[in-house]
Coordinates of C-alpha atoms in Angstrom, one line a residue:
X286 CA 0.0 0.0 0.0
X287 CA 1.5 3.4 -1.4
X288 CA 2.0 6.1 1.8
X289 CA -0.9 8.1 -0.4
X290 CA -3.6 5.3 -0.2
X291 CA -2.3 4.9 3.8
X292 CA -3.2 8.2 4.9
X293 CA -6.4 8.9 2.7
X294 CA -7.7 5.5 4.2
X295 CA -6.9 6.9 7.3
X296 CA -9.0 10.2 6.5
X297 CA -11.4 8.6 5.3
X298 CA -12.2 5.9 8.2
X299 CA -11.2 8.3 11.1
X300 CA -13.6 8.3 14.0
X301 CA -13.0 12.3 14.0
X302 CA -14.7 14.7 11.8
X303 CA -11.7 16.3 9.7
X304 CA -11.8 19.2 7.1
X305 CA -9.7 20.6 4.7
X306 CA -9.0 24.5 3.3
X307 CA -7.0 25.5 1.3
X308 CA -5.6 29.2 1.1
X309 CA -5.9 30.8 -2.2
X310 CA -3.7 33.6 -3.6
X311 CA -5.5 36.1 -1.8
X312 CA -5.1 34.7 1.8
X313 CA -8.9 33.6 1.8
X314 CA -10.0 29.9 2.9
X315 CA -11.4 27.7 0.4
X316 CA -13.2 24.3 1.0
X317 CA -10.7 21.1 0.3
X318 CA -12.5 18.0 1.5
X319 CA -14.9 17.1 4.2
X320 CA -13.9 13.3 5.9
X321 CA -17.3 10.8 6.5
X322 CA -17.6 11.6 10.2
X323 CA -17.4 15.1 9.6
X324 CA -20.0 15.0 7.0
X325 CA -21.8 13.3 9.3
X326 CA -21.5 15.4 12.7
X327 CA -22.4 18.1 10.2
X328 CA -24.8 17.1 8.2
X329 CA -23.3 19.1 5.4
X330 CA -21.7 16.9 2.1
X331 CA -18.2 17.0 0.6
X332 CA -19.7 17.9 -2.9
X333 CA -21.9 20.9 -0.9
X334 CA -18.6 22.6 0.1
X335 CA -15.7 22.1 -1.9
X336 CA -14.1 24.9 -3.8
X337 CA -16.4 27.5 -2.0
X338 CA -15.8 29.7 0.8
X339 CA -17.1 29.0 4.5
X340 CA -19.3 32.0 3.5
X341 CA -20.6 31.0 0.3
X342 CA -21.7 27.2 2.2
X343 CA -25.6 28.4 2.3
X344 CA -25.7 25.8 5.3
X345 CA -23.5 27.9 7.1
X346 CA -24.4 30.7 8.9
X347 CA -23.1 33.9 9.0
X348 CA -21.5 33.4 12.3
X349 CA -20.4 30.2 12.0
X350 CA -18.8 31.2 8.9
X351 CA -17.0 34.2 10.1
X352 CA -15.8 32.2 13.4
X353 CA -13.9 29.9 11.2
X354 CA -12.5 32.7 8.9
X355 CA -11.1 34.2 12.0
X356 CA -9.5 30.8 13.5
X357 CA -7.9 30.0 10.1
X358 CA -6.4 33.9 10.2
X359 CA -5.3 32.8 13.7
X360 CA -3.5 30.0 12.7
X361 CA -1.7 31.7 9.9
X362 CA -0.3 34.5 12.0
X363 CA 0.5 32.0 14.7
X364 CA 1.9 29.8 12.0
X365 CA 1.6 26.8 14.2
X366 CA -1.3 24.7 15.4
X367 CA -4.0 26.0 17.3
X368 CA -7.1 25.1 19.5
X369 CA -10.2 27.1 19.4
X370 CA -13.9 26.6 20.3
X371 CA -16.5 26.5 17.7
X372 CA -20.3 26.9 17.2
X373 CA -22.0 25.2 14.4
X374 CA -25.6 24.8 13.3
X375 CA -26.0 21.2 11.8
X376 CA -29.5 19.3 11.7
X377 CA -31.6 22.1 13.3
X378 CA -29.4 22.1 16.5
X379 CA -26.7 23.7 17.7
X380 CA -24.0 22.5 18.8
X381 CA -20.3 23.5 19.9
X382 CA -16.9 21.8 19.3
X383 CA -13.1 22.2 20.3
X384 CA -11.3 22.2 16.5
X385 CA -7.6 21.7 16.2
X386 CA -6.2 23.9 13.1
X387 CA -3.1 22.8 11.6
X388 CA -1.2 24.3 9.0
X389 CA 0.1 22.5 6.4
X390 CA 3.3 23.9 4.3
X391 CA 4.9 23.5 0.4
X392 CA 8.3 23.0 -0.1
X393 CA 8.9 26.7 -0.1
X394 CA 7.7 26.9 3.5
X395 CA 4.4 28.6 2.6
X396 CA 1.3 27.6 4.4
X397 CA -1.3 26.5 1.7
X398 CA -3.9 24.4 4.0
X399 CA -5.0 23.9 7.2
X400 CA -6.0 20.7 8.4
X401 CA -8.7 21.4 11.2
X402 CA -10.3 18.1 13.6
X403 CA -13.2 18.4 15.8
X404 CA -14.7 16.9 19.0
X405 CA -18.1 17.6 20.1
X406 CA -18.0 19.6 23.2
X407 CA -21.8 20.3 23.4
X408 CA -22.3 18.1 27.0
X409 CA -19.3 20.0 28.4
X410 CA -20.5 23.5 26.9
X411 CA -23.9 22.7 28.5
X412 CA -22.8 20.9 32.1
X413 CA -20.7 24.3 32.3
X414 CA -23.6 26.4 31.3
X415 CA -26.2 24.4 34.1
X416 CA -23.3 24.5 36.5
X417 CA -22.6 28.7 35.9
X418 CA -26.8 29.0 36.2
X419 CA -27.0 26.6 39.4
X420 CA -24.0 29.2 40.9
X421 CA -26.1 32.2 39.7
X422 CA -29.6 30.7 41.6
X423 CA -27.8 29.9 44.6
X424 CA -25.9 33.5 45.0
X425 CA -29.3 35.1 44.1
X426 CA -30.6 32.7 47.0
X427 CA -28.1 33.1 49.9
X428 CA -28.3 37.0 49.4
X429 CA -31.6 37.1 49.5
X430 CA -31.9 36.1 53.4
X431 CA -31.2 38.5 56.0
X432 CA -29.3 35.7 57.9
X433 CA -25.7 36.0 57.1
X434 CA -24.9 32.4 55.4
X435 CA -21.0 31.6 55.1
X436 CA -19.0 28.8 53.8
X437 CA -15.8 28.3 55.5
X438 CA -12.8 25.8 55.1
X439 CA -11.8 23.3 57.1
X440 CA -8.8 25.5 58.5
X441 CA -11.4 27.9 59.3
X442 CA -10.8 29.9 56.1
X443 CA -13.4 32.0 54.6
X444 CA -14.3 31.2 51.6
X445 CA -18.0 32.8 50.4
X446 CA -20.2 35.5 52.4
X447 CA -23.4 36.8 51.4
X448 CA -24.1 40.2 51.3
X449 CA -26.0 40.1 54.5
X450 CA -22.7 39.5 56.7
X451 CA -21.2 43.2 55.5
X452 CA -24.8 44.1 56.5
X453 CA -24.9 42.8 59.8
X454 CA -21.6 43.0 61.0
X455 CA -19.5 46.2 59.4
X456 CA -16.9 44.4 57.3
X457 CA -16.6 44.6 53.1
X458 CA -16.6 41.3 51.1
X459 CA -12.9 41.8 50.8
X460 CA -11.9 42.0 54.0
X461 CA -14.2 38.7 54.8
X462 CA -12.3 36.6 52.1
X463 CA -9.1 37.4 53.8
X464 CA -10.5 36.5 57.0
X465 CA -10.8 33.5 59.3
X466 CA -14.1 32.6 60.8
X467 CA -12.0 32.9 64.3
X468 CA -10.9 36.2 63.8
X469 CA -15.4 36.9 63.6
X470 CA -16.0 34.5 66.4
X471 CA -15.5 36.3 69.7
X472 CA -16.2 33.3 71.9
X473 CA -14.3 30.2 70.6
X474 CA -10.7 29.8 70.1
X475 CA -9.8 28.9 66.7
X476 CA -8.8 25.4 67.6
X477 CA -12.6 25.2 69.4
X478 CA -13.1 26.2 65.6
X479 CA -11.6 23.4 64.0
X480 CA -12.4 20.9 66.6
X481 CA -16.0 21.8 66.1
X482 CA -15.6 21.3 62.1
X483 CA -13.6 18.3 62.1
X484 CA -16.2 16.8 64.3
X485 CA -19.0 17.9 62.4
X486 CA -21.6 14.7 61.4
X487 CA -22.3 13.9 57.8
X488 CA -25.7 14.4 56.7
X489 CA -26.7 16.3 59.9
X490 CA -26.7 20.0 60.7
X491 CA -25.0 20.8 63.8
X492 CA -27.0 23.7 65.8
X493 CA -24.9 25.3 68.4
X494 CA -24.7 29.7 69.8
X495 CA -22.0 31.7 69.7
X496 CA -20.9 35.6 69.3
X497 CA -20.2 36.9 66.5
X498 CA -17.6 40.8 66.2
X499 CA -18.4 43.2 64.6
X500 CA -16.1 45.9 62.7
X501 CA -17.2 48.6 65.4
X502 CA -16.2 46.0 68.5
X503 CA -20.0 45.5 69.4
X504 CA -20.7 41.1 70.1
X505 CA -23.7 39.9 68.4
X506 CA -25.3 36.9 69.9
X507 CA -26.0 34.4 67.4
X508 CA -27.5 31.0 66.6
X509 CA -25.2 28.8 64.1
X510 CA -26.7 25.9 61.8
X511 CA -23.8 24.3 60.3
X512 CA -23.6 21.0 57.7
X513 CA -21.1 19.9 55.5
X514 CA -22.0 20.5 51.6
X515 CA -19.9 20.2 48.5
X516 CA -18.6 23.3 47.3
X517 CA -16.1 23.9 44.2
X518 CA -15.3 20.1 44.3
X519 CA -14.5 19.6 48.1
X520 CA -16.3 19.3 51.0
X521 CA -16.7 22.2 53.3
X522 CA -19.0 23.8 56.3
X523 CA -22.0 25.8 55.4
X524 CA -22.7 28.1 58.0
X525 CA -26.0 30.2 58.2
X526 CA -26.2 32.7 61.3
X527 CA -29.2 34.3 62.9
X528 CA -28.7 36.9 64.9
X529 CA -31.0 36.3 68.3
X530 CA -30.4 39.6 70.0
X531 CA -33.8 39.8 70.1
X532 CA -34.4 36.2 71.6
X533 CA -31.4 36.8 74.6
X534 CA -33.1 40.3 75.7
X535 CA -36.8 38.1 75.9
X536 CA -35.1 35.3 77.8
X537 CA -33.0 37.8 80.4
X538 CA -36.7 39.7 80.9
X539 CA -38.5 36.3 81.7
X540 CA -35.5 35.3 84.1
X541 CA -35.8 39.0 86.1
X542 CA -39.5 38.6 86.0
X543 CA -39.2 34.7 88.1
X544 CA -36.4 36.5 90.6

């Protein structure tokens, strides 16, 4: 078998879709070849595309079109491979993939194709999407409540406040992120801290009161329900604080009304 027959069966039973441009004499991108599987992850056929320009495929939209103009200009001023993420239109559905461009060279050096391969990335692009939307709901949900809700590290680290804790107790967002929840806590030491969270039970929220500082020096009573939740691909302590200033001045009343 001849090293042409070789790699043209090789293009032609790949797994991956694969295309081919060329680049004319005046730098544009014209349509080489189109592999099975990319005909197929496409929908579009070789004899659609060849010789034309991405924009003159009517299958091809305008942005889709454009978006590989502007990779393939990428990868000639790189003049080495790329990697770029694409959108594409095929079958009534949209769907996005990572494309490798690869520039292919004549004996005189000059780039005259590029070789581009695709992998569907539409799950990812989507599992990223529901993931940045589930983050959105929950911020919109923690700083909605007046309790201040925190999620702290194991070493007591700070890691997320909602906008109620700068409310209630003084401090800016920033100077919470650089904080520890023992330098807040004005009634356990910061080994009580981690004590507390390394003992923590899993699947049960731990209920317990403290005192909480605030920027000013005044101590806020407070009652803490704590449980362990995944956050960012670990496990940490969510933390939501209510203040019961209220509930402590009721409670000192009742016990001065029974003296």
């Amino acid at each position: 078998m001849s090293e042409k027959i070789f790699f043209s069966s090789i293009y032609e039973h790949m797994g991956v879709p694969i295309f081919v441009l060329h680049v004319d004499v005046d730098g544009d991108f014209v349509f080489g070849s189109l592999n099975p599987a990319c005909e197929k992850a496409t929908g579009l056929r070789k004899e659609q595309v060849v010789g034309k320009r991405p924009r003159e495929v009517p299958d091809l939209s305008k942005e889709v079109a454009a978006a590989l103009r502007a990779n393939c200009e990428r990868c000639l001023e790189a003049n080495d491979v790329i990697q770029c993420e694409e959108p594409f239109l095929g079958s009534g559905q949209g769907t996005w993939w990572q494309t490798q461009l690869a520039p292919v060279r004549n004996e005189a050096g000059k780039i005259v194709q590029i070789i581009g391969s695709s992998v569907d990335i539409t799950d990812l692009k989507r599992a990223e999407d529901g993931l940045r939307e589930s983050e959105r709901k929950y911020r919109d949900l923690i700083n909605g409540m007046n309790d201040t809700v925190w999620v702290i590290d194991f070493d007591t680290t700070i890691l997320e406040v909602n906008n109620a804790v700068a409310k209630v107790l003084g401090y800016t967002r920033e100077e919470l992120l650089s904080a520890r929840i023992s330098d807040i806590d004005d009634n356990l030491t910061p080994k009580q801290i981690q004590d507390l969270a390394r003992s923590m039970p899993r699947d049960k929220i731990q209920v317990f009161q403290t005192w909480h500082k605030t920027k000013d020096g005044r101590r806020l009573p407070v009652e803490v329900s704590s449980s362990l939740v995944s956050y960012g691909g670990r496990t940490v302590i969510l933390s939501i604080a209510r203040d019961i200033t209220e509930r402590k001045k009721a409670e000192e009343e009742l016990k001065d009304a029974h003296k």
